[in-house]
Amino acid sequence: MSAGAAKIPVTVAEVTPVNELVTRFKFVRRDGGPMPTFSGGAHTVVEMNDRDRVRRNPYSIMSDPGDRGAYSISIRRDDNGRGGSLFMHRQVRPGMEMVISNPVNLFALDLRARKHLLLAGGIGITPFLAQIKQLSAMNGNFELHYSVRSASLASYADELVANHRSRVHLYHDERGEQIDLPALLDGQPLGTHVYVCGPKGMIAWVRNTATALGWPREAVHHEEFLAPASGKPFEVMLARSNKLIRVGEHQSLLEAIEAAGVEAPYLCRGGACGQCETDVLEHEGTFLHKDHWLTPTQCASGTKIMPCVSRFEGRTLVLDR
Amino acid sequence: MTVIFKEETFHDDFTFRNSPEAVKRFPFPFPEDSYMYSVNLEPHKSYRPGSVYERTFDVDEHYVSEMRDRARVLAEDPLRCQSLPHMTLAGWDLLELIMTSKAEEYPELFELHRDGAKWHWINRPLGIEQKFTFLDETTLPYGPMEYITRQTQGDFAVLDQRDENLWMDAGMVTTQADWSLDFDIGMNFFEWHAPVPKAHEMGIFQRALKFLLNVQQGSPARRLNWTMTVNPLLDTSPENYHKWGVMKKDLTLENMGQMMHLRVELQTFFRLPRSNALVFPIRCYLIKLDELVTVPKWARRFHRVIRDLPAELATYKGFVTNRPKIVEWLSKYDDGAPTSPGIWAD
């Protein structure tokens, strides 16, 4: 099958500043037709033509799954990142034509749950915005605990409180407020599922606390898209394509493969979905595995790499691609 | 395309027949002269006008009679259709997928009018007209999955996706090759495939599961599977084995061409958008050996495939006892000439 999910040509309908770091983008189909139906937790991969390179970043769709008129995403500006969020904030204007992927859901609600406990940190609120709309439409039982740095950076908090006052709990870092996680998890009715999206530390804290309290692994869901890390440039031989490529300091291995005109599969581009898994034929050096996909044994074996987020340091790397 | 729907039965007097046009479009499953399992998945895209691959859900001359047979089987055994409570949303997804694709691809047979959540569905071949509210179960005579699959050929396994596995949590299964929804409901992918010989050690299921977990919305996939059935029975369920199993004993060289059928499943896979579930429609096509051998390429190749099939597979597919007779009958149609690659008639 071809790389990525099927694509949708769109026009940027609105660009709306939410606060000093976050901007919302609204996409409509260029042909005027409805967007594909999606489910809460789904993401879309946005293609950015940034001068001589194509960037592709995944963003959670935050709009109402019941509304097929448009997709909205919210992007937090990362001044020290690789440039995708800066491109979106600085270059993208209403009326611009872009290409996004069909929705892919790696963070779906477990519809067996008697109750959905949603834990968000910062921009991690975006998948929950769509899930809450979906749950509201089906009278689902949910509770949101949303941790923000400050009131001014609390994206969509006012709207959430206004619509779901009794179900939404806010925590402000600047006021020293923190979710009392052990008490919260301990008090949940049987059949509750917990979902966490936010910074790496928060995800680990929730997963570890839940495990320590005896929560079944199947009832704890998380999503984190990793940005590909920068690092020392390295060279890679693509055996099947018979091409020698160079991966730049701020480029991912997947991006370098694509830039060489070699088609490689991907879905999330964030180390979570497993789609880009590639066989290593030869290597002399050290892998810098960054993904959530490979098992520690696979990482240690030196036979697999996830080119969307992982890197390599050494003399020789030959991939089956 | 105008389809002329046939009056026929798949039980008792077995009046099922394929017209010459239906034989021509039969999905013969063997691209070469031998067969071994393969995942053989490809994108489910429109292909070859007139073929079973042209439309999202193929509607052919057997439609009306097949739906009547489904209603008969369900009346005898309502457990052929089940849906665990969390799968209702997936049922709506499936209803939407089937109604929108049939209305678009067969406008002379089906119509769908949507005004927000107020939907109006017209199914001309079955004489059904229904106004209902999308996502409101009380406005339909059955649950959404049962309602639409009583009007769609083929079985439907509706699979929940969680914990990196697929779970058979809903389905409509009345035309199956000897398996049962009532036995399998609630099982995961590895559990319901447990009886298949050889495939586990070949790692086929791990690869297939990985592929299926990644089936994307808007990019459905398909594959063919096959077996053999004595008499044109759609319902070869384990629940009714006592009724159809004995028919295998009646097979002779004289009645072979009329009684023995190649049974081909066109299996498709779609990601459902609201529930994130995966639906696995399994459409069953039957062809009598007398009909099959009207295509010389298929006759030659089928003889070679059946003759050389590993014994475990002939056993699993349920015809190992009859195999010598089948091979003897088919050998008359194999002149030893080479066959062309691919599944289509020359």
XYZ file of C-alpha atoms in Angstrom:
667
model
C 0.000 0.000 0.000
C 1.166 3.533 -0.666
C 2.673 5.909 1.830
C 0.383 7.572 4.343
C -3.390 7.755 4.389
C -5.385 8.979 1.365
C -5.039 12.740 0.937
C -7.510 15.614 0.862
C -6.868 18.870 -1.037
C -8.038 21.687 1.244
C -8.184 25.452 1.528
C -7.327 27.208 4.768
C -10.640 28.792 5.776
C -9.613 30.505 9.011
C -6.483 31.197 11.024
C -7.430 32.217 14.568
C -5.017 33.157 17.354
C -6.141 31.423 20.556
C -3.502 32.871 22.878
C 0.126 33.966 22.687
C 1.354 30.446 21.816
C -1.564 28.647 20.182
C -3.222 29.247 16.818
C -6.220 27.437 15.378
C -6.453 26.493 11.676
C -9.638 25.536 9.904
C -9.573 23.543 6.648
C -12.363 23.037 4.116
C -12.303 20.864 1.008
C -11.254 22.635 -2.148
C -14.070 20.966 -4.090
C -16.634 22.172 -1.550
C -17.616 18.611 -0.550
C -17.914 17.261 2.979
C -14.870 16.126 4.933
C -14.662 12.402 5.760
C -16.386 11.551 9.029
C -13.852 11.075 11.823
C -13.913 9.945 15.438
C -12.674 11.729 18.533
C -8.930 11.266 18.986
C -8.149 11.118 15.252
C -5.290 13.089 13.726
C -4.517 14.395 10.276
C -1.072 14.816 8.743
C -0.633 18.344 7.361
C 1.769 18.782 4.434
C 3.705 22.024 4.413
C 5.580 23.197 1.352
C 8.310 25.134 3.076
C 10.581 26.482 0.352
C 12.593 23.517 -0.950
C 11.250 20.922 1.461
C 7.990 19.239 2.353
C 7.223 18.997 6.050
C 4.545 16.625 7.280
C 3.329 16.933 10.854
C 0.450 15.119 12.592
C -2.121 17.182 14.501
C -5.213 16.018 16.387
C -8.501 17.085 14.850
C -10.328 19.150 17.471
C -13.590 19.982 15.704
C -16.933 18.252 16.149
C -16.930 14.696 14.670
C -20.597 15.296 13.806
C -19.716 18.279 11.620
C -18.397 17.349 8.170
C -18.068 20.947 7.005
C -14.478 21.489 8.120
C -11.578 20.161 10.197
C -9.914 22.336 12.825
C -6.551 21.811 14.469
C -4.687 23.861 17.062
C -0.929 24.235 16.959
C 1.324 25.385 19.741
C 4.267 27.408 18.479
C 7.594 25.799 19.284
C 10.368 28.347 18.817
C 13.060 25.718 19.346
C 11.477 23.012 17.222
C 12.324 21.927 13.704
C 10.153 24.549 12.067
C 6.767 22.940 11.318
C 4.836 24.894 13.924
C 6.678 28.093 13.011
C 5.784 27.556 9.360
C 2.134 27.138 10.279
C 2.148 30.216 12.521
C 4.124 32.481 10.194
C 3.309 31.394 6.664
C -0.191 29.986 6.636
C -2.959 32.449 5.753
C -6.666 32.081 4.992
C -7.210 31.155 1.335
C -3.978 29.126 1.093
C -4.232 25.719 -0.565
C -2.777 22.804 1.388
C -2.975 19.010 1.459
C -3.919 17.031 4.548
C -4.368 13.284 5.078
C -7.575 11.385 5.700
C -8.129 11.029 9.436
C -6.314 8.247 11.283
C -7.245 7.374 14.847
C -4.557 5.988 17.136
C -6.296 7.344 20.248
C -9.876 6.160 19.918
C -12.336 6.022 22.787
C -12.902 2.525 24.109
C -16.642 2.341 23.604
C -16.990 -0.380 26.230
C -16.025 2.059 28.979
C -18.659 2.872 31.595
C -16.869 6.161 32.189
C -14.146 8.063 30.312
C -11.605 9.895 32.481
C -9.725 12.382 30.290
C -6.423 13.857 31.483
C -4.950 16.699 29.422
C -1.774 18.719 29.761
C -1.375 21.928 27.727
C -1.862 21.483 23.974
C -2.717 17.827 24.761
C -6.283 19.120 25.123
C -6.913 18.958 21.339
C -7.933 15.287 20.870
C -10.192 15.589 23.907
C -12.087 18.525 22.398
C -13.366 16.215 19.653
C -13.867 13.288 22.039
C -15.925 15.459 24.382
C -18.158 16.540 21.497
C -18.562 12.907 20.490
C -19.278 11.804 24.074
C -21.759 14.637 24.604
C -23.663 13.634 21.478
C -24.011 10.057 22.754
C -24.670 10.986 26.400
C -21.387 9.363 27.395
C -20.137 9.641 30.945
C -16.872 11.611 31.039
C -14.783 13.803 33.279
C -11.932 16.057 32.123
C -8.956 17.072 34.231
C -6.984 19.733 32.397
C -3.663 21.017 33.567
C -2.485 24.381 32.173
C 0.506 26.600 32.774
C -1.504 29.763 33.371
C -5.003 31.123 32.841
C -3.855 33.040 29.761
C -2.464 29.834 28.162
C -5.482 27.694 29.032
C -6.619 27.029 25.449
C -10.379 26.411 25.198
C -10.792 26.225 28.985
C -13.515 28.897 29.049
C -15.517 27.113 26.382
C -15.157 23.750 28.134
C -16.214 25.165 31.501
C -19.140 27.024 29.953
C -20.458 23.875 28.216
C -19.621 21.204 30.793
C -19.146 22.951 34.137
C -19.681 19.885 36.320
C -17.416 17.629 34.251
C -14.393 19.898 33.763
C -11.651 20.426 36.332
C -8.865 22.945 35.705
C -5.424 23.057 37.317
C -3.138 26.103 36.982
C 0.611 25.486 37.386
C 1.190 29.150 38.224
C -1.126 28.785 41.231
C 0.641 25.605 42.290
C -2.404 23.451 41.493
C -1.848 19.825 40.562
C -4.129 16.902 39.806
C -4.306 14.656 42.886
C -3.813 11.671 40.634
C -3.719 8.785 43.138
C -6.951 9.980 44.769
C -8.561 10.607 41.395
C -7.675 7.178 39.987
C -8.524 5.429 43.203
C -12.025 6.842 43.292
C -13.200 5.742 39.857
C -16.044 3.310 39.299
C -15.230 -0.111 37.857
C -15.159 0.001 34.051
C -13.592 3.466 33.859
C -11.030 4.040 31.116
C -8.386 6.726 31.474
C -6.914 8.682 28.556
C -3.893 10.942 28.805
C -2.422 13.361 26.302
C 0.199 15.910 27.221
C 3.914 16.225 27.903
C 6.024 13.073 28.131
C 6.404 13.415 31.919
C 2.665 13.617 32.442
C 2.026 10.528 30.325
C 4.608 8.530 32.255
C 3.213 9.784 35.592
C -0.333 8.728 34.697
C 0.667 5.340 33.316
C 2.941 4.539 36.246
C 0.454 5.695 38.870
C -2.343 3.693 37.244
C -0.158 0.584 37.099
C 0.849 1.008 40.737
C -2.815 1.249 41.708
C -3.606 -1.985 39.856
C -5.358 -0.531 36.832
C -5.486 -2.989 33.917
C -3.162 -1.941 31.087
C -6.086 -2.124 28.627
C -7.943 0.617 30.491
C -5.137 3.188 30.237
C -4.765 4.967 26.889
C -2.231 7.569 25.870
C -1.129 9.456 22.835
C 2.018 11.394 22.236
C 3.423 12.363 18.881
C 7.140 12.744 19.162
C 8.822 15.408 17.135
C 11.808 13.912 15.333
C 14.914 14.878 17.270
C 17.721 16.835 15.689
C 21.196 15.349 15.757
C 24.452 14.840 13.927
C 24.082 14.356 10.172
C 24.596 10.783 8.956
C 24.712 8.807 5.748
C 22.455 5.897 4.845
C 22.537 3.435 1.979
C 19.059 2.527 0.687
C 19.737 -0.937 -0.696
C 16.605 -1.609 -2.739
C 16.609 1.842 -4.316
C 20.400 1.778 -4.611
C 20.764 5.320 -3.292
C 23.150 6.850 -0.818
C 21.426 9.615 1.141
C 22.463 12.095 3.796
C 20.241 12.901 6.760
C 20.662 16.519 7.813
C 20.925 17.826 11.338
C 17.297 18.974 11.511
C 15.892 16.405 9.113
C 14.375 13.044 10.029
C 15.535 9.855 8.342
C 12.011 9.467 6.890
C 12.152 12.980 5.451
C 15.546 12.297 3.920
C 14.239 9.074 2.322
C 11.270 10.981 0.896
C 13.504 13.825 -0.312
C 15.514 11.249 -2.278
C 12.327 10.315 -4.113
C 11.949 6.933 -2.425
C 8.430 6.099 -1.289
C 8.257 4.967 2.317
C 5.149 4.075 4.310
C 4.033 6.270 7.217
C 0.924 7.212 9.133
C 1.652 9.173 12.288
C 5.224 10.350 11.704
C 5.523 10.488 15.467
C 6.900 7.089 16.493
C 3.538 5.649 17.533
C 1.853 3.743 14.718
C 4.496 1.299 13.494
C 3.822 1.890 9.836
C 7.321 3.044 8.802
C 9.200 0.121 10.435
C 12.219 -0.642 8.260
C 14.669 -3.552 8.196
C 18.321 -2.797 8.823
C 20.571 -4.868 6.528
C 23.960 -3.757 7.855
C 25.248 -1.302 10.375
C 28.376 -0.225 12.135
C 27.540 2.312 14.799
C 24.833 3.168 17.321
C 21.100 3.525 16.870
C 19.316 6.378 18.625
C 15.887 4.761 18.898
C 13.281 7.343 19.908
C 10.022 5.602 19.002
C 7.246 4.044 21.119
C 6.912 1.124 18.713
C 9.889 -1.258 18.805
C 10.300 -3.504 21.815
C 13.537 -3.202 23.829
C 14.583 -6.569 22.340
C 14.020 -5.336 18.797
C 15.943 -2.146 19.564
C 18.841 -4.152 20.948
C 18.863 -6.525 17.977
C 19.945 -3.775 15.559
C 17.684 -5.150 12.838
C 14.871 -2.573 12.846
C 14.551 1.197 12.819
C 11.603 3.595 12.794
C 12.792 6.293 10.397
C 10.144 8.849 11.385
C 11.819 9.697 14.712
C 14.983 7.604 15.154
C 18.568 8.426 14.191
C 21.944 6.769 13.866
C 25.530 7.628 14.736
C 28.312 5.675 13.103
C 30.041 4.665 9.904
C 27.667 2.405 7.981
C 23.900 2.034 7.850
C 22.207 0.016 5.101
C 18.405 -0.139 5.024
C 16.026 -2.359 3.082
C 14.246 0.523 1.396
C -26.334 -1.700 -15.520
C -29.654 -3.487 -15.269
C -29.680 -6.529 -13.067
C -32.394 -9.117 -13.594
C -33.005 -10.699 -10.238
C -33.544 -14.450 -10.262
C -36.031 -16.496 -8.316
C -34.067 -19.369 -6.828
C -33.414 -21.314 -3.635
C -30.305 -22.249 -1.655
C -31.955 -25.113 0.253
C -34.316 -28.068 -0.266
C -34.807 -28.103 -4.063
C -31.652 -26.049 -4.760
C -32.761 -24.158 -7.853
C -29.726 -21.829 -7.705
C -28.007 -21.367 -11.094
C -25.616 -18.823 -12.570
C -26.530 -17.193 -15.864
C -23.758 -17.260 -18.509
C -23.123 -13.576 -17.685
C -22.731 -14.433 -13.996
C -20.280 -17.240 -14.846
C -18.209 -14.782 -16.861
C -17.859 -12.402 -13.903
C -17.265 -15.146 -11.307
C -14.266 -14.322 -9.076
C -12.154 -17.395 -9.839
C -9.545 -17.296 -7.075
C -6.489 -19.009 -8.566
C -3.941 -16.833 -10.378
C -1.686 -19.853 -10.973
C -1.858 -23.664 -11.178
C -1.097 -24.281 -7.497
C -2.417 -22.869 -4.241
C -0.924 -22.088 -0.852
C -2.099 -19.579 1.714
C -1.100 -16.061 1.124
C -2.285 -12.827 2.632
C -2.973 -11.673 -0.977
C -4.396 -8.312 0.061
C -4.847 -5.467 -2.388
C -6.591 -2.077 -2.302
C -10.363 -2.402 -2.779
C -10.551 -0.116 -5.794
C -12.978 -0.176 -8.676
C -11.519 -2.512 -11.259
C -12.690 -4.093 -14.532
C -16.173 -2.787 -15.367
C -18.732 -5.560 -14.967
C -16.536 -7.541 -12.560
C -17.324 -8.158 -8.891
C -14.581 -5.613 -8.146
C -16.348 -2.716 -9.816
C -18.557 -1.547 -6.937
C -18.009 -1.110 -3.216
C -20.743 -3.708 -2.535
C -21.511 -5.949 -5.499
C -25.217 -6.498 -6.225
C -25.843 -9.346 -8.658
C -28.664 -11.487 -10.049
C -28.877 -13.531 -6.832
C -29.556 -10.505 -4.572
C -33.272 -10.863 -3.923
C -33.130 -14.636 -3.424
C -30.101 -14.386 -1.142
C -31.887 -11.849 1.045
C -34.898 -14.141 1.250
C -32.572 -16.983 2.301
C -31.029 -14.761 4.991
C -34.479 -13.926 6.396
C -35.314 -17.639 6.472
C -32.099 -18.518 8.343
C -32.609 -15.691 10.847
C -36.181 -16.773 11.494
C -34.862 -20.224 12.451
C -31.892 -18.930 14.437
C -31.826 -15.270 15.544
C -28.318 -15.755 17.039
C -26.834 -15.483 13.535
C -27.004 -11.729 14.089
C -25.503 -10.316 17.287
C -24.013 -7.051 18.429
C -22.414 -6.370 21.800
C -23.655 -3.098 23.322
C -20.551 -1.026 22.490
C -20.870 -1.882 18.781
C -24.084 -0.011 18.014
C -22.176 3.022 16.759
C -20.206 0.774 14.390
C -23.583 -0.510 13.149
C -24.564 3.041 12.198
C -21.206 3.496 10.495
C -21.869 0.357 8.462
C -25.400 1.436 7.594
C -24.079 4.762 6.338
C -21.286 3.126 4.321
C -23.658 0.683 2.611
C -26.485 3.130 1.988
C -24.288 5.899 0.596
C -22.255 3.612 -1.651
C -25.250 1.672 -2.986
C -27.250 4.850 -3.647
C -24.285 6.347 -5.487
C -23.265 3.236 -7.438
C -26.704 1.765 -8.213
C -28.974 4.838 -8.496
C -31.633 2.869 -10.385
C -31.913 0.354 -7.522
C -31.295 2.358 -4.347
C -31.919 5.937 -3.210
C -30.831 7.773 -0.103
C -32.110 11.249 0.761
C -30.539 12.979 3.712
C -31.754 16.087 5.450
C -29.469 16.366 8.455
C -30.263 13.360 10.634
C -33.576 12.736 8.826
C -32.839 9.990 6.306
C -35.052 8.404 3.678
C -33.958 5.086 2.174
C -35.477 3.369 -0.835
C -34.519 -0.181 -1.817
C -36.392 -0.985 -5.021
C -35.408 -4.664 -5.527
C -36.705 -5.555 -2.053
C -39.582 -3.044 -2.109
C -38.446 -1.261 1.050
C -38.977 2.395 1.837
C -37.868 3.665 5.245
C -37.741 7.089 6.867
C -35.618 7.198 10.006
C -33.404 9.375 12.186
C -29.685 8.660 11.870
C -28.210 7.515 15.215
C -31.687 6.966 16.707
C -32.276 3.205 16.956
C -35.925 3.584 17.883
C -36.727 4.796 14.359
C -35.685 1.521 12.651
C -37.389 -1.881 12.853
C -34.049 -3.531 13.808
C -30.696 -2.304 15.116
C -28.739 -0.420 12.414
C -26.389 -3.300 11.564
C -29.195 -5.859 11.340
C -31.392 -3.476 9.366
C -28.848 -2.841 6.620
C -27.295 -6.304 6.468
C -30.725 -7.877 5.940
C -30.512 -5.914 2.669
C -26.909 -6.634 1.690
C -25.421 -9.819 0.268
C -22.568 -11.413 2.181
C -21.723 -11.891 5.839
C -20.482 -9.072 8.032
C -17.992 -9.384 10.850
C -17.776 -6.076 12.692
C -14.512 -5.875 14.606
C -13.676 -3.599 17.500
C -10.053 -2.428 17.548
C -8.305 -2.140 20.892
C -5.113 -3.297 22.613
C -3.487 -3.757 19.197
C -5.924 -6.514 18.341
C -9.286 -6.977 16.645
C -12.312 -8.363 18.480
C -15.309 -9.932 16.804
C -17.899 -8.026 18.775
C -20.741 -7.847 16.246
C -21.838 -9.544 13.062
C -24.450 -10.873 10.654
C -23.398 -14.353 9.599
C -25.773 -16.575 7.618
C -23.721 -17.566 4.535
C -20.607 -18.862 6.202
C -18.164 -21.621 5.319
C -18.535 -23.681 8.487
C -17.954 -21.141 11.251
C -20.289 -19.499 13.691
C -20.700 -15.994 14.999
C -22.317 -17.390 18.120
C -19.151 -19.420 18.836
C -16.717 -16.619 17.921
C -18.377 -13.496 19.313
C -16.102 -11.675 21.750
C -12.972 -13.479 20.530
C -9.878 -11.701 19.258
C -8.170 -12.209 15.896
C -5.874 -15.019 17.063
C -8.631 -16.800 18.966
C -11.061 -17.017 16.065
C -8.309 -18.123 13.654
C -7.043 -20.818 16.009
C -8.323 -23.791 13.953
C -6.551 -22.860 10.696
C -3.714 -25.343 10.030
C -0.221 -24.291 8.904
C -0.949 -20.580 8.815
C 0.262 -19.945 12.369
C 3.698 -21.384 11.888
C 3.964 -19.401 8.663
C 3.463 -16.179 10.635
C 0.577 -15.277 8.352
C -1.730 -14.121 11.106
C 0.782 -11.758 12.688
C 1.350 -10.121 9.306
C -2.330 -10.033 8.443
C -3.285 -8.517 11.795
C -0.652 -5.832 11.453
C -1.981 -4.974 8.037
C -5.596 -4.900 9.201
C -4.882 -2.705 12.218
C -3.555 -0.163 9.761
C -6.433 -0.228 7.272
C -7.254 3.432 6.834
C -10.458 5.263 6.342
C -10.907 5.882 2.622
C -8.475 3.073 1.710
C -10.363 -0.239 1.964
C -8.646 -3.535 1.105
C -9.793 -6.898 -0.258
C -8.765 -10.498 -0.786
C -10.280 -13.761 -2.012
C -10.665 -16.986 -0.094
C -12.265 -20.231 -1.239
C -13.588 -23.642 -0.310
C -15.850 -26.348 -1.779
C -19.500 -27.000 -0.948
C -21.779 -29.872 -1.941
C -25.056 -28.341 -3.211
C -25.526 -24.561 -3.483
C -25.877 -23.937 0.225
C -25.275 -20.420 1.467
C -25.802 -21.507 5.059
C -23.096 -24.049 5.864
C -22.980 -23.274 9.557
C -21.663 -25.629 12.243
C -25.096 -25.290 13.887
C -26.619 -27.019 10.840
C -23.782 -29.437 10.081
C -26.098 -32.384 10.744
C -28.203 -31.208 7.806
C -25.532 -30.407 5.215
C -22.574 -32.562 6.285
C -24.385 -35.742 5.207
C -24.873 -34.377 1.679
C -21.146 -34.902 1.061
C -21.834 -38.632 1.036
C -24.201 -38.346 -1.935
C -21.531 -37.131 -4.326
C -20.895 -39.348 -7.381
C -19.086 -38.941 -10.695
C -22.539 -38.651 -12.299
C -23.888 -35.801 -10.145
C -20.535 -34.053 -9.603
C -21.053 -31.281 -12.150
C -24.386 -30.274 -10.668
C -23.763 -30.892 -6.966
C -20.184 -29.837 -6.359
C -19.636 -26.097 -6.039
C -16.590 -23.931 -5.761
C -17.335 -21.389 -3.046
C -15.405 -18.125 -3.246
C -15.404 -15.417 -0.644
C -14.669 -11.860 -1.630
C -13.490 -10.433 1.660
C -13.228 -6.676 2.017
C -12.033 -4.509 4.900
C -13.192 -1.003 5.703
C -12.259 1.324 8.548
C -15.460 2.760 10.011
C -15.174 6.451 10.802
C -17.225 7.128 13.974
C -16.457 3.963 15.898
C -12.948 3.370 14.515
C -14.113 -0.255 14.152
C -13.186 -2.415 11.180
C -15.871 -4.103 9.116
C -15.108 -7.280 7.281
C -17.800 -8.034 4.678
C -17.475 -11.595 3.373
C -19.389 -12.015 0.143
C -19.993 -15.620 -0.940
C -20.100 -16.580 -4.630
C -21.047 -20.119 -5.647
C -20.440 -21.855 -8.972
C -21.307 -25.435 -10.019
C -18.502 -27.435 -11.550
C -20.632 -27.774 -14.723
C -20.663 -23.967 -14.914
C -17.003 -23.609 -14.002
C -15.758 -25.930 -16.752
C -17.460 -23.808 -19.417
C -14.331 -21.654 -19.048
C -11.502 -23.876 -20.356
C -8.718 -22.044 -18.525
C -10.486 -22.394 -15.177
C -11.263 -26.068 -15.827
C -7.610 -26.929 -16.474
C -6.266 -24.889 -13.628
C -8.831 -25.992 -11.079
C -7.994 -29.639 -11.789
C -4.298 -28.963 -11.079
C -4.974 -26.934 -7.940
C -7.267 -29.541 -6.373
C -5.012 -32.436 -7.372
C -1.885 -30.863 -5.838
C -3.375 -29.241 -2.729
C -1.627 -30.316 0.522
C -3.730 -32.862 2.414
C -4.060 -30.648 5.521
C -5.722 -27.969 3.453
C -8.093 -30.367 1.706
C -8.997 -31.672 5.172
C -9.477 -28.203 6.637
C -11.615 -27.184 3.691
C -13.719 -30.294 4.217
C -13.393 -32.198 0.919
C -10.445 -34.538 1.463
C -12.679 -37.640 1.291
C -14.258 -36.592 -1.970
C -11.028 -35.308 -3.468
C -10.171 -38.408 -5.584
C -13.611 -38.305 -7.190
C -13.436 -34.548 -7.800
C -9.970 -34.857 -9.357
C -11.098 -37.736 -11.555
C -14.083 -35.731 -12.794
C -12.040 -32.570 -13.397
C -9.213 -34.439 -15.164
C -11.471 -34.890 -18.219
C -11.305 -31.116 -18.686
C -7.531 -30.809 -18.414
C -5.846 -31.322 -21.780
C -2.454 -30.473 -20.309
C -2.217 -27.152 -22.125
C -0.493 -24.312 -20.302
C -2.704 -21.740 -18.523
C -2.257 -17.992 -18.740
C -1.382 -16.075 -15.573
C -4.101 -14.227 -13.625
C -7.636 -15.158 -12.636
C -9.617 -13.960 -15.651
C -10.877 -16.148 -18.490
C -8.875 -15.896 -21.726
